[in-house]
PDB file of C-alpha atoms in Angstrom:
ATOM      1  CA  MET A   1      -5.913 -23.912 -44.254  1.00  0.00           C
ATOM      2  CA  LEU A   2      -8.069 -26.012 -41.950  1.00  0.00           C
ATOM      3  CA  THR A   3     -11.306 -24.365 -40.861  1.00  0.00           C
ATOM      4  CA  PHE A   4     -14.537 -25.280 -39.123  1.00  0.00           C
ATOM      5  CA  ALA A   5     -17.535 -23.002 -39.635  1.00  0.00           C
ATOM      6  CA  PRO A   6     -20.822 -24.914 -39.910  1.00  0.00           C
ATOM      7  CA  THR A   7     -23.914 -22.957 -40.838  1.00  0.00           C
ATOM      8  CA  THR A   8     -26.717 -24.016 -38.494  1.00  0.00           C
ATOM      9  CA  ASN A   9     -29.140 -21.210 -39.325  1.00  0.00           C
ATOM     10  CA  SER A  10     -31.751 -23.376 -41.011  1.00  0.00           C
ATOM     11  CA  PRO A  11     -34.163 -24.723 -38.386  1.00  0.00           C
ATOM     12  CA  VAL A  12     -35.150 -28.376 -38.308  1.00  0.00           C
ATOM     13  CA  ALA A  13     -38.094 -30.003 -36.567  1.00  0.00           C
ATOM     14  CA  MET A  14     -37.507 -32.760 -34.053  1.00  0.00           C
ATOM     15  CA  HIS A  15     -40.185 -34.865 -32.455  1.00  0.00           C
ATOM     16  CA  TYR A  16     -39.300 -35.571 -28.827  1.00  0.00           C
ATOM     17  CA  GLU A  17     -40.607 -38.903 -27.591  1.00  0.00           C
ATOM     18  CA  ALA A  18     -39.658 -39.992 -24.069  1.00  0.00           C
ATOM     19  CA  ASN A  19     -40.654 -43.600 -24.662  1.00  0.00           C
ATOM     20  CA  SER A  20     -38.352 -44.262 -27.624  1.00  0.00           C
ATOM     21  CA  VAL A  21     -36.903 -47.719 -28.199  1.00  0.00           C
ATOM     22  CA  HIS A  22     -33.603 -46.102 -29.222  1.00  0.00           C
ATOM     23  CA  TYR A  23     -30.683 -44.971 -27.059  1.00  0.00           C
ATOM     24  CA  GLU A  24     -31.614 -47.089 -24.082  1.00  0.00           C
ATOM     25  CA  VAL A  25     -29.284 -47.369 -21.112  1.00  0.00           C
ATOM     26  CA  ASP A  26     -28.494 -51.040 -21.689  1.00  0.00           C
ATOM     27  CA  GLY A  27     -30.469 -52.141 -24.730  1.00  0.00           C
ATOM     28  CA  PHE A  28     -29.213 -54.671 -27.262  1.00  0.00           C
ATOM     29  CA  ASP A  29     -28.177 -51.970 -29.775  1.00  0.00           C
ATOM     30  CA  SER A  30     -27.299 -49.220 -27.269  1.00  0.00           C
ATOM     31  CA  ASP A  31     -23.518 -49.299 -27.721  1.00  0.00           C
ATOM     32  CA  GLU A  32     -23.845 -49.115 -31.494  1.00  0.00           C
ATOM     33  CA  GLU A  33     -26.530 -46.414 -31.415  1.00  0.00           C
ATOM     34  CA  PHE A  34     -24.490 -44.193 -29.099  1.00  0.00           C
ATOM     35  CA  ALA A  35     -21.332 -44.798 -31.156  1.00  0.00           C
ATOM     36  CA  HIS A  36     -23.169 -43.582 -34.269  1.00  0.00           C
ATOM     37  CA  LEU A  37     -23.949 -40.270 -32.571  1.00  0.00           C
ATOM     38  CA  LEU A  38     -20.323 -39.275 -33.214  1.00  0.00           C
ATOM     39  CA  PRO A  39     -18.812 -38.892 -36.689  1.00  0.00           C
ATOM     40  CA  GLN A  40     -17.125 -42.058 -37.920  1.00  0.00           C
ATOM     41  CA  GLU A  41     -13.823 -40.145 -38.141  1.00  0.00           C
ATOM     42  CA  GLY A  42     -13.995 -39.193 -34.470  1.00  0.00           C
ATOM     43  CA  HIS A  43     -15.144 -36.271 -32.363  1.00  0.00           C
ATOM     44  CA  THR A  44     -12.196 -33.959 -33.081  1.00  0.00           C
ATOM     45  CA  ILE A  45     -11.605 -31.304 -35.724  1.00  0.00           C
ATOM     46  CA  HIS A  46      -8.375 -29.556 -36.683  1.00  0.00           C
ATOM     47  CA  LEU A  47      -7.730 -25.869 -37.296  1.00  0.00           C
ATOM     48  CA  THR A  48      -4.815 -23.953 -38.763  1.00  0.00           C
ATOM     49  CA  SER A  49      -3.795 -21.060 -36.518  1.00  0.00           C
ATOM     50  CA  SER A  50      -2.545 -17.697 -37.755  1.00  0.00           C
ATOM     51  CA  MET A  51       0.984 -18.960 -36.972  1.00  0.00           C
ATOM     52  CA  GLY A  52       0.494 -21.944 -39.293  1.00  0.00           C
ATOM     53  CA  THR A  53       0.272 -24.535 -36.547  1.00  0.00           C
ATOM     54  CA  ILE A  54      -2.436 -27.162 -36.517  1.00  0.00           C
ATOM     55  CA  THR A  55      -4.481 -27.436 -33.343  1.00  0.00           C
ATOM     56  CA  THR A  56      -6.949 -30.141 -32.395  1.00  0.00           C
ATOM     57  CA  HIS A  57     -10.351 -29.380 -30.871  1.00  0.00           C
ATOM     58  CA  THR A  58     -13.521 -31.214 -29.986  1.00  0.00           C
ATOM     59  CA  VAL A  59     -16.885 -29.805 -31.039  1.00  0.00           C
ATOM     60  CA  THR A  60     -19.113 -29.091 -28.048  1.00  0.00           C
ATOM     61  CA  LEU A  61     -22.010 -31.021 -29.595  1.00  0.00           C
ATOM     62  CA  PHE A  62     -19.825 -34.123 -29.944  1.00  0.00           C
ATOM     63  CA  HIS A  63     -18.360 -33.699 -26.457  1.00  0.00           C
ATOM     64  CA  GLN A  64     -21.879 -33.506 -25.014  1.00  0.00           C
ATOM     65  CA  LEU A  65     -22.982 -36.639 -26.873  1.00  0.00           C
ATOM     66  CA  LYS A  66     -19.863 -38.502 -25.788  1.00  0.00           C
ATOM     67  CA  CYS A  67     -20.585 -37.500 -22.181  1.00  0.00           C
ATOM     68  CA  LEU A  68     -24.127 -38.846 -22.426  1.00  0.00           C
ATOM     69  CA  ASP A  69     -22.665 -42.185 -23.467  1.00  0.00           C
ATOM     70  CA  ILE A  70     -20.161 -42.086 -20.590  1.00  0.00           C
ATOM     71  CA  ILE A  71     -22.976 -41.432 -18.093  1.00  0.00           C
ATOM     72  CA  ARG A  72     -25.030 -44.233 -19.686  1.00  0.00           C
ATOM     73  CA  ARG A  73     -22.098 -46.621 -19.352  1.00  0.00           C
ATOM     74  CA  GLU A  74     -21.609 -45.599 -15.710  1.00  0.00           C
ATOM     75  CA  TYR A  75     -24.960 -47.224 -14.979  1.00  0.00           C
ATOM     76  CA  GLY A  76     -23.353 -50.456 -16.157  1.00  0.00           C
ATOM     77  CA  GLY A  77     -20.187 -49.820 -14.157  1.00  0.00           C
ATOM     78  CA  THR A  78     -17.808 -49.498 -17.120  1.00  0.00           C
ATOM     79  CA  HIS A  79     -16.569 -45.922 -16.484  1.00  0.00           C
ATOM     80  CA  THR A  80     -14.919 -44.264 -13.525  1.00  0.00           C
ATOM     81  CA  PRO A  81     -16.858 -41.908 -11.253  1.00  0.00           C
ATOM     82  CA  ASP A  82     -14.311 -39.129 -11.967  1.00  0.00           C
ATOM     83  CA  LEU A  83     -15.054 -39.220 -15.703  1.00  0.00           C
ATOM     84  CA  THR A  84     -18.774 -39.359 -15.030  1.00  0.00           C
ATOM     85  CA  GLN A  85     -18.513 -36.372 -12.686  1.00  0.00           C
ATOM     86  CA  HIS A  86     -16.614 -34.467 -15.372  1.00  0.00           C
ATOM     87  CA  CYS A  87     -19.442 -35.205 -17.806  1.00  0.00           C
ATOM     88  CA  LEU A  88     -22.211 -34.183 -15.403  1.00  0.00           C
ATOM     89  CA  THR A  89     -20.442 -30.884 -14.697  1.00  0.00           C
ATOM     90  CA  TYR A  90     -19.667 -30.317 -18.372  1.00  0.00           C
ATOM     91  CA  LEU A  91     -23.270 -30.940 -19.456  1.00  0.00           C
ATOM     92  CA  GLN A  92     -24.645 -28.723 -16.685  1.00  0.00           C
ATOM     93  CA  GLN A  93     -22.357 -25.858 -17.744  1.00  0.00           C
ATOM     94  CA  THR A  94     -22.958 -26.195 -21.486  1.00  0.00           C
ATOM     95  CA  ILE A  95     -26.728 -26.364 -20.973  1.00  0.00           C
ATOM     96  CA  LEU A  96     -26.586 -23.165 -18.930  1.00  0.00           C
ATOM     97  CA  CYS A  97     -24.379 -21.531 -21.545  1.00  0.00           C
ATOM     98  CA  ARG A  98     -26.749 -22.256 -24.446  1.00  0.00           C
ATOM     99  CA  PRO A  99     -30.129 -23.117 -22.973  1.00  0.00           C
ATOM    100  CA  TYR A 100     -32.998 -24.283 -25.134  1.00  0.00           C
ATOM    101  CA  LEU A 101     -35.764 -21.834 -24.261  1.00  0.00           C
ATOM    102  CA  GLY A 102     -38.753 -23.763 -25.552  1.00  0.00           C
ATOM    103  CA  LEU A 103     -41.805 -23.917 -23.300  1.00  0.00           C
ATOM    104  CA  GLU A 104     -43.048 -27.322 -22.169  1.00  0.00           C
ATOM    105  CA  VAL A 105     -46.677 -27.978 -21.325  1.00  0.00           C
ATOM    106  CA  THR A 106     -46.997 -29.589 -17.903  1.00  0.00           C
ATOM    107  CA  LYS A 107     -49.450 -32.283 -16.874  1.00  0.00           C
ATOM    108  CA  ASN A 108     -49.809 -31.464 -13.178  1.00  0.00           C
ATOM    109  CA  VAL A 109     -48.834 -29.101 -10.341  1.00  0.00           C
ATOM    110  CA  ALA A 110     -45.513 -30.950  -9.905  1.00  0.00           C
ATOM    111  CA  ALA A 111     -44.592 -29.587 -13.379  1.00  0.00           C
ATOM    112  CA  THR A 112     -44.168 -33.013 -14.955  1.00  0.00           C
ATOM    113  CA  ALA A 113     -43.619 -32.290 -18.622  1.00  0.00           C
ATOM    114  CA  ARG A 114     -45.379 -34.097 -21.422  1.00  0.00           C
ATOM    115  CA  LYS A 115     -43.567 -37.130 -22.770  1.00  0.00           C
ATOM    116  CA  SER A 116     -44.018 -36.115 -26.397  1.00  0.00           C
ATOM    117  CA  ARG A 117     -43.741 -32.813 -28.239  1.00  0.00           C
ATOM    118  CA  GLU A 118     -42.383 -31.053 -31.301  1.00  0.00           C
ATOM    119  CA  MET A 119     -39.208 -29.000 -31.039  1.00  0.00           C
ATOM    120  CA  VAL A 120     -37.516 -26.571 -33.414  1.00  0.00           C
ATOM    121  CA  CYS A 121     -33.752 -27.094 -33.416  1.00  0.00           C
ATOM    122  CA  ARG A 122     -30.642 -25.889 -35.172  1.00  0.00           C
ATOM    123  CA  ASN A 123     -29.571 -28.012 -38.102  1.00  0.00           C
ATOM    124  CA  TRP A 124     -27.143 -30.379 -36.380  1.00  0.00           C
ATOM    125  CA  GLU A 125     -26.496 -32.256 -39.639  1.00  0.00           C
ATOM    126  CA  ALA A 126     -24.569 -29.189 -40.852  1.00  0.00           C
ATOM    127  CA  VAL A 127     -22.157 -29.681 -37.929  1.00  0.00           C
ATOM    128  CA  TYR A 128     -21.565 -33.306 -38.922  1.00  0.00           C
ATOM    129  CA  GLN A 129     -21.034 -32.363 -42.594  1.00  0.00           C
ATOM    130  CA  GLU A 130     -18.534 -29.653 -41.667  1.00  0.00           C
ATOM    131  CA  ALA A 131     -16.694 -32.029 -39.301  1.00  0.00           C
ATOM    132  CA  ARG A 132     -16.428 -34.654 -42.078  1.00  0.00           C
ATOM    133  CA  ALA A 133     -15.132 -32.022 -44.526  1.00  0.00           C
ATOM    134  CA  ASN A 134     -12.584 -30.838 -41.937  1.00  0.00           C
ATOM    135  CA  TRP A 135     -11.406 -34.409 -41.376  1.00  0.00           C
ATOM    136  CA  ARG A 136     -10.962 -34.991 -45.142  1.00  0.00           C
ATOM    137  CA  GLU A 137      -8.920 -31.784 -45.484  1.00  0.00           C
ATOM    138  CA  TYR A 138      -6.867 -32.667 -42.407  1.00  0.00           C
ATOM    139  CA  THR A 139      -6.109 -36.146 -43.765  1.00  0.00           C
ATOM    140  CA  VAL A 140      -4.849 -34.700 -47.069  1.00  0.00           C
ATOM    141  CA  LEU A 141      -2.762 -32.042 -45.299  1.00  0.00           C
ATOM    142  CA  LYS A 142      -1.320 -34.583 -42.889  1.00  0.00           C
ATOM    143  CA  ALA A 143      -0.259 -36.843 -45.779  1.00  0.00           C
ATOM    144  CA  GLN A 144       1.356 -33.879 -47.558  1.00  0.00           C
ATOM    145  CA  MET A 145       3.213 -32.865 -44.406  1.00  0.00           C
ATOM    146  CA  GLU A 146       4.450 -36.415 -43.875  1.00  0.00           C
ATOM    147  CA  ARG A 147       5.774 -36.491 -47.456  1.00  0.00           C
ATOM    148  CA  VAL A 148       7.448 -33.103 -46.938  1.00  0.00           C
ATOM    149  CA  GLN A 149       8.975 -34.342 -43.702  1.00  0.00           C
ATOM    150  CA  GLY A 150      10.467 -37.360 -45.500  1.00  0.00           C
ATOM    151  CA  ILE A 151      11.917 -35.269 -48.338  1.00  0.00           C
ATOM    152  CA  VAL A 152      13.412 -32.691 -45.967  1.00  0.00           C
ATOM    153  CA  TYR A 153      14.934 -35.450 -43.840  1.00  0.00           C
ATOM    154  CA  GLN A 154      16.513 -37.100 -46.891  1.00  0.00           C
ATOM    155  CA  ARG A 155      17.719 -33.793 -48.351  1.00  0.00           C
ATOM    156  CA  SER A 156      19.277 -32.575 -45.114  1.00  0.00           C
ATOM    157  CA  ILE A 157      21.183 -35.829 -44.554  1.00  0.00           C
ATOM    158  CA  PHE A 158      22.059 -37.005 -48.047  1.00  0.00           C
ATOM    159  CA  PHE A 159      22.227 -33.914 -50.250  1.00  0.00           C
ATOM    160  CA  SER A 160      23.448 -31.053 -48.106  1.00  0.00           C
ATOM    161  CA  PRO A 161      24.296 -32.103 -44.570  1.00  0.00           C
ATOM    162  CA  SER A 162      25.865 -28.707 -43.805  1.00  0.00           C
ATOM    163  CA  CYS A 163      22.611 -26.850 -44.480  1.00  0.00           C
ATOM    164  CA  ASP A 164      20.507 -25.895 -41.470  1.00  0.00           C
ATOM    165  CA  TYR A 165      16.843 -26.226 -42.402  1.00  0.00           C
ATOM    166  CA  ARG A 166      15.787 -25.379 -38.832  1.00  0.00           C
ATOM    167  CA  LEU A 167      12.961 -27.847 -38.440  1.00  0.00           C
ATOM    168  CA  LYS A 168      10.209 -26.947 -36.040  1.00  0.00           C
ATOM    169  CA  ILE A 169       7.972 -29.525 -34.437  1.00  0.00           C
ATOM    170  CA  TRP A 170       4.384 -28.371 -34.798  1.00  0.00           C
ATOM    171  CA  ASN A 171       1.720 -30.628 -33.401  1.00  0.00           C
ATOM    172  CA  GLY A 172       3.888 -33.697 -33.844  1.00  0.00           C
ATOM    173  CA  TRP A 173       4.959 -32.984 -37.442  1.00  0.00           C
ATOM    174  CA  SER A 174       8.160 -31.483 -38.778  1.00  0.00           C
ATOM    175  CA  SER A 175       7.695 -28.339 -40.849  1.00  0.00           C
ATOM    176  CA  ILE A 176      10.224 -26.018 -42.362  1.00  0.00           C
ATOM    177  CA  CYS A 177      10.395 -22.436 -41.129  1.00  0.00           C
ATOM    178  CA  ASP A 178      10.835 -21.136 -44.676  1.00  0.00           C
ATOM    179  CA  GLN A 179       7.284 -21.295 -46.067  1.00  0.00           C
ATOM    180  CA  HIS A 180       8.501 -20.708 -49.656  1.00  0.00           C
ATOM    181  CA  TYR A 181      10.652 -23.812 -49.398  1.00  0.00           C
ATOM    182  CA  VAL A 182       7.739 -25.826 -48.014  1.00  0.00           C
ATOM    183  CA  THR A 183       5.601 -24.723 -50.964  1.00  0.00           C
ATOM    184  CA  GLN A 184       8.294 -25.811 -53.432  1.00  0.00           C
ATOM    185  CA  ILE A 185       8.640 -29.208 -51.779  1.00  0.00           C
ATOM    186  CA  SER A 186       4.869 -29.659 -51.583  1.00  0.00           C
ATOM    187  CA  HIS A 187       4.573 -29.088 -55.327  1.00  0.00           C
ATOM    188  CA  ASN A 188       7.345 -31.622 -55.961  1.00  0.00           C
ATOM    189  CA  CYS A 189       5.538 -34.217 -53.817  1.00  0.00           C
ATOM    190  CA  HIS A 190       2.503 -34.568 -56.053  1.00  0.00           C
TER     191      HIS A 190
END
């Protein structure tokens, strides 16, 4: 069963520095730095529903980071305004949904915030670890399902063409309705 339940209870400290040399709009390493904000496997995770189907989702954290990159690239003219507008709206709504309520010391009456401070954050590394674990489990399950699909296809055509295995298409894969039969085939695949 595919799950995704990161534990982000342990706080981590982050030093905010406005004048960082990293994650610039158009710096030499900007594309690579922004690409590394997402897991190497991609920004999606997969879950098994109560019906046994596999559904694909994106983690809000990864969606937000991807949107920041899209907005950054818009400055260089490489993304469409519609996608950029989606990202601006998405970020505005997710920030309102889960606002960071830290207090920022201001420098003047215009409320210009300091350019450097310490912040206490949720442990975002736990989200990345859980996403990587989910991807590994998904890859194994996908390979098993592809092997099952091949065996069922061969069996239904070559061994008993009159049998109706009633294949269902779930998320692009063929699976057998009879879970007991799937279990038997899965054990024979190893």
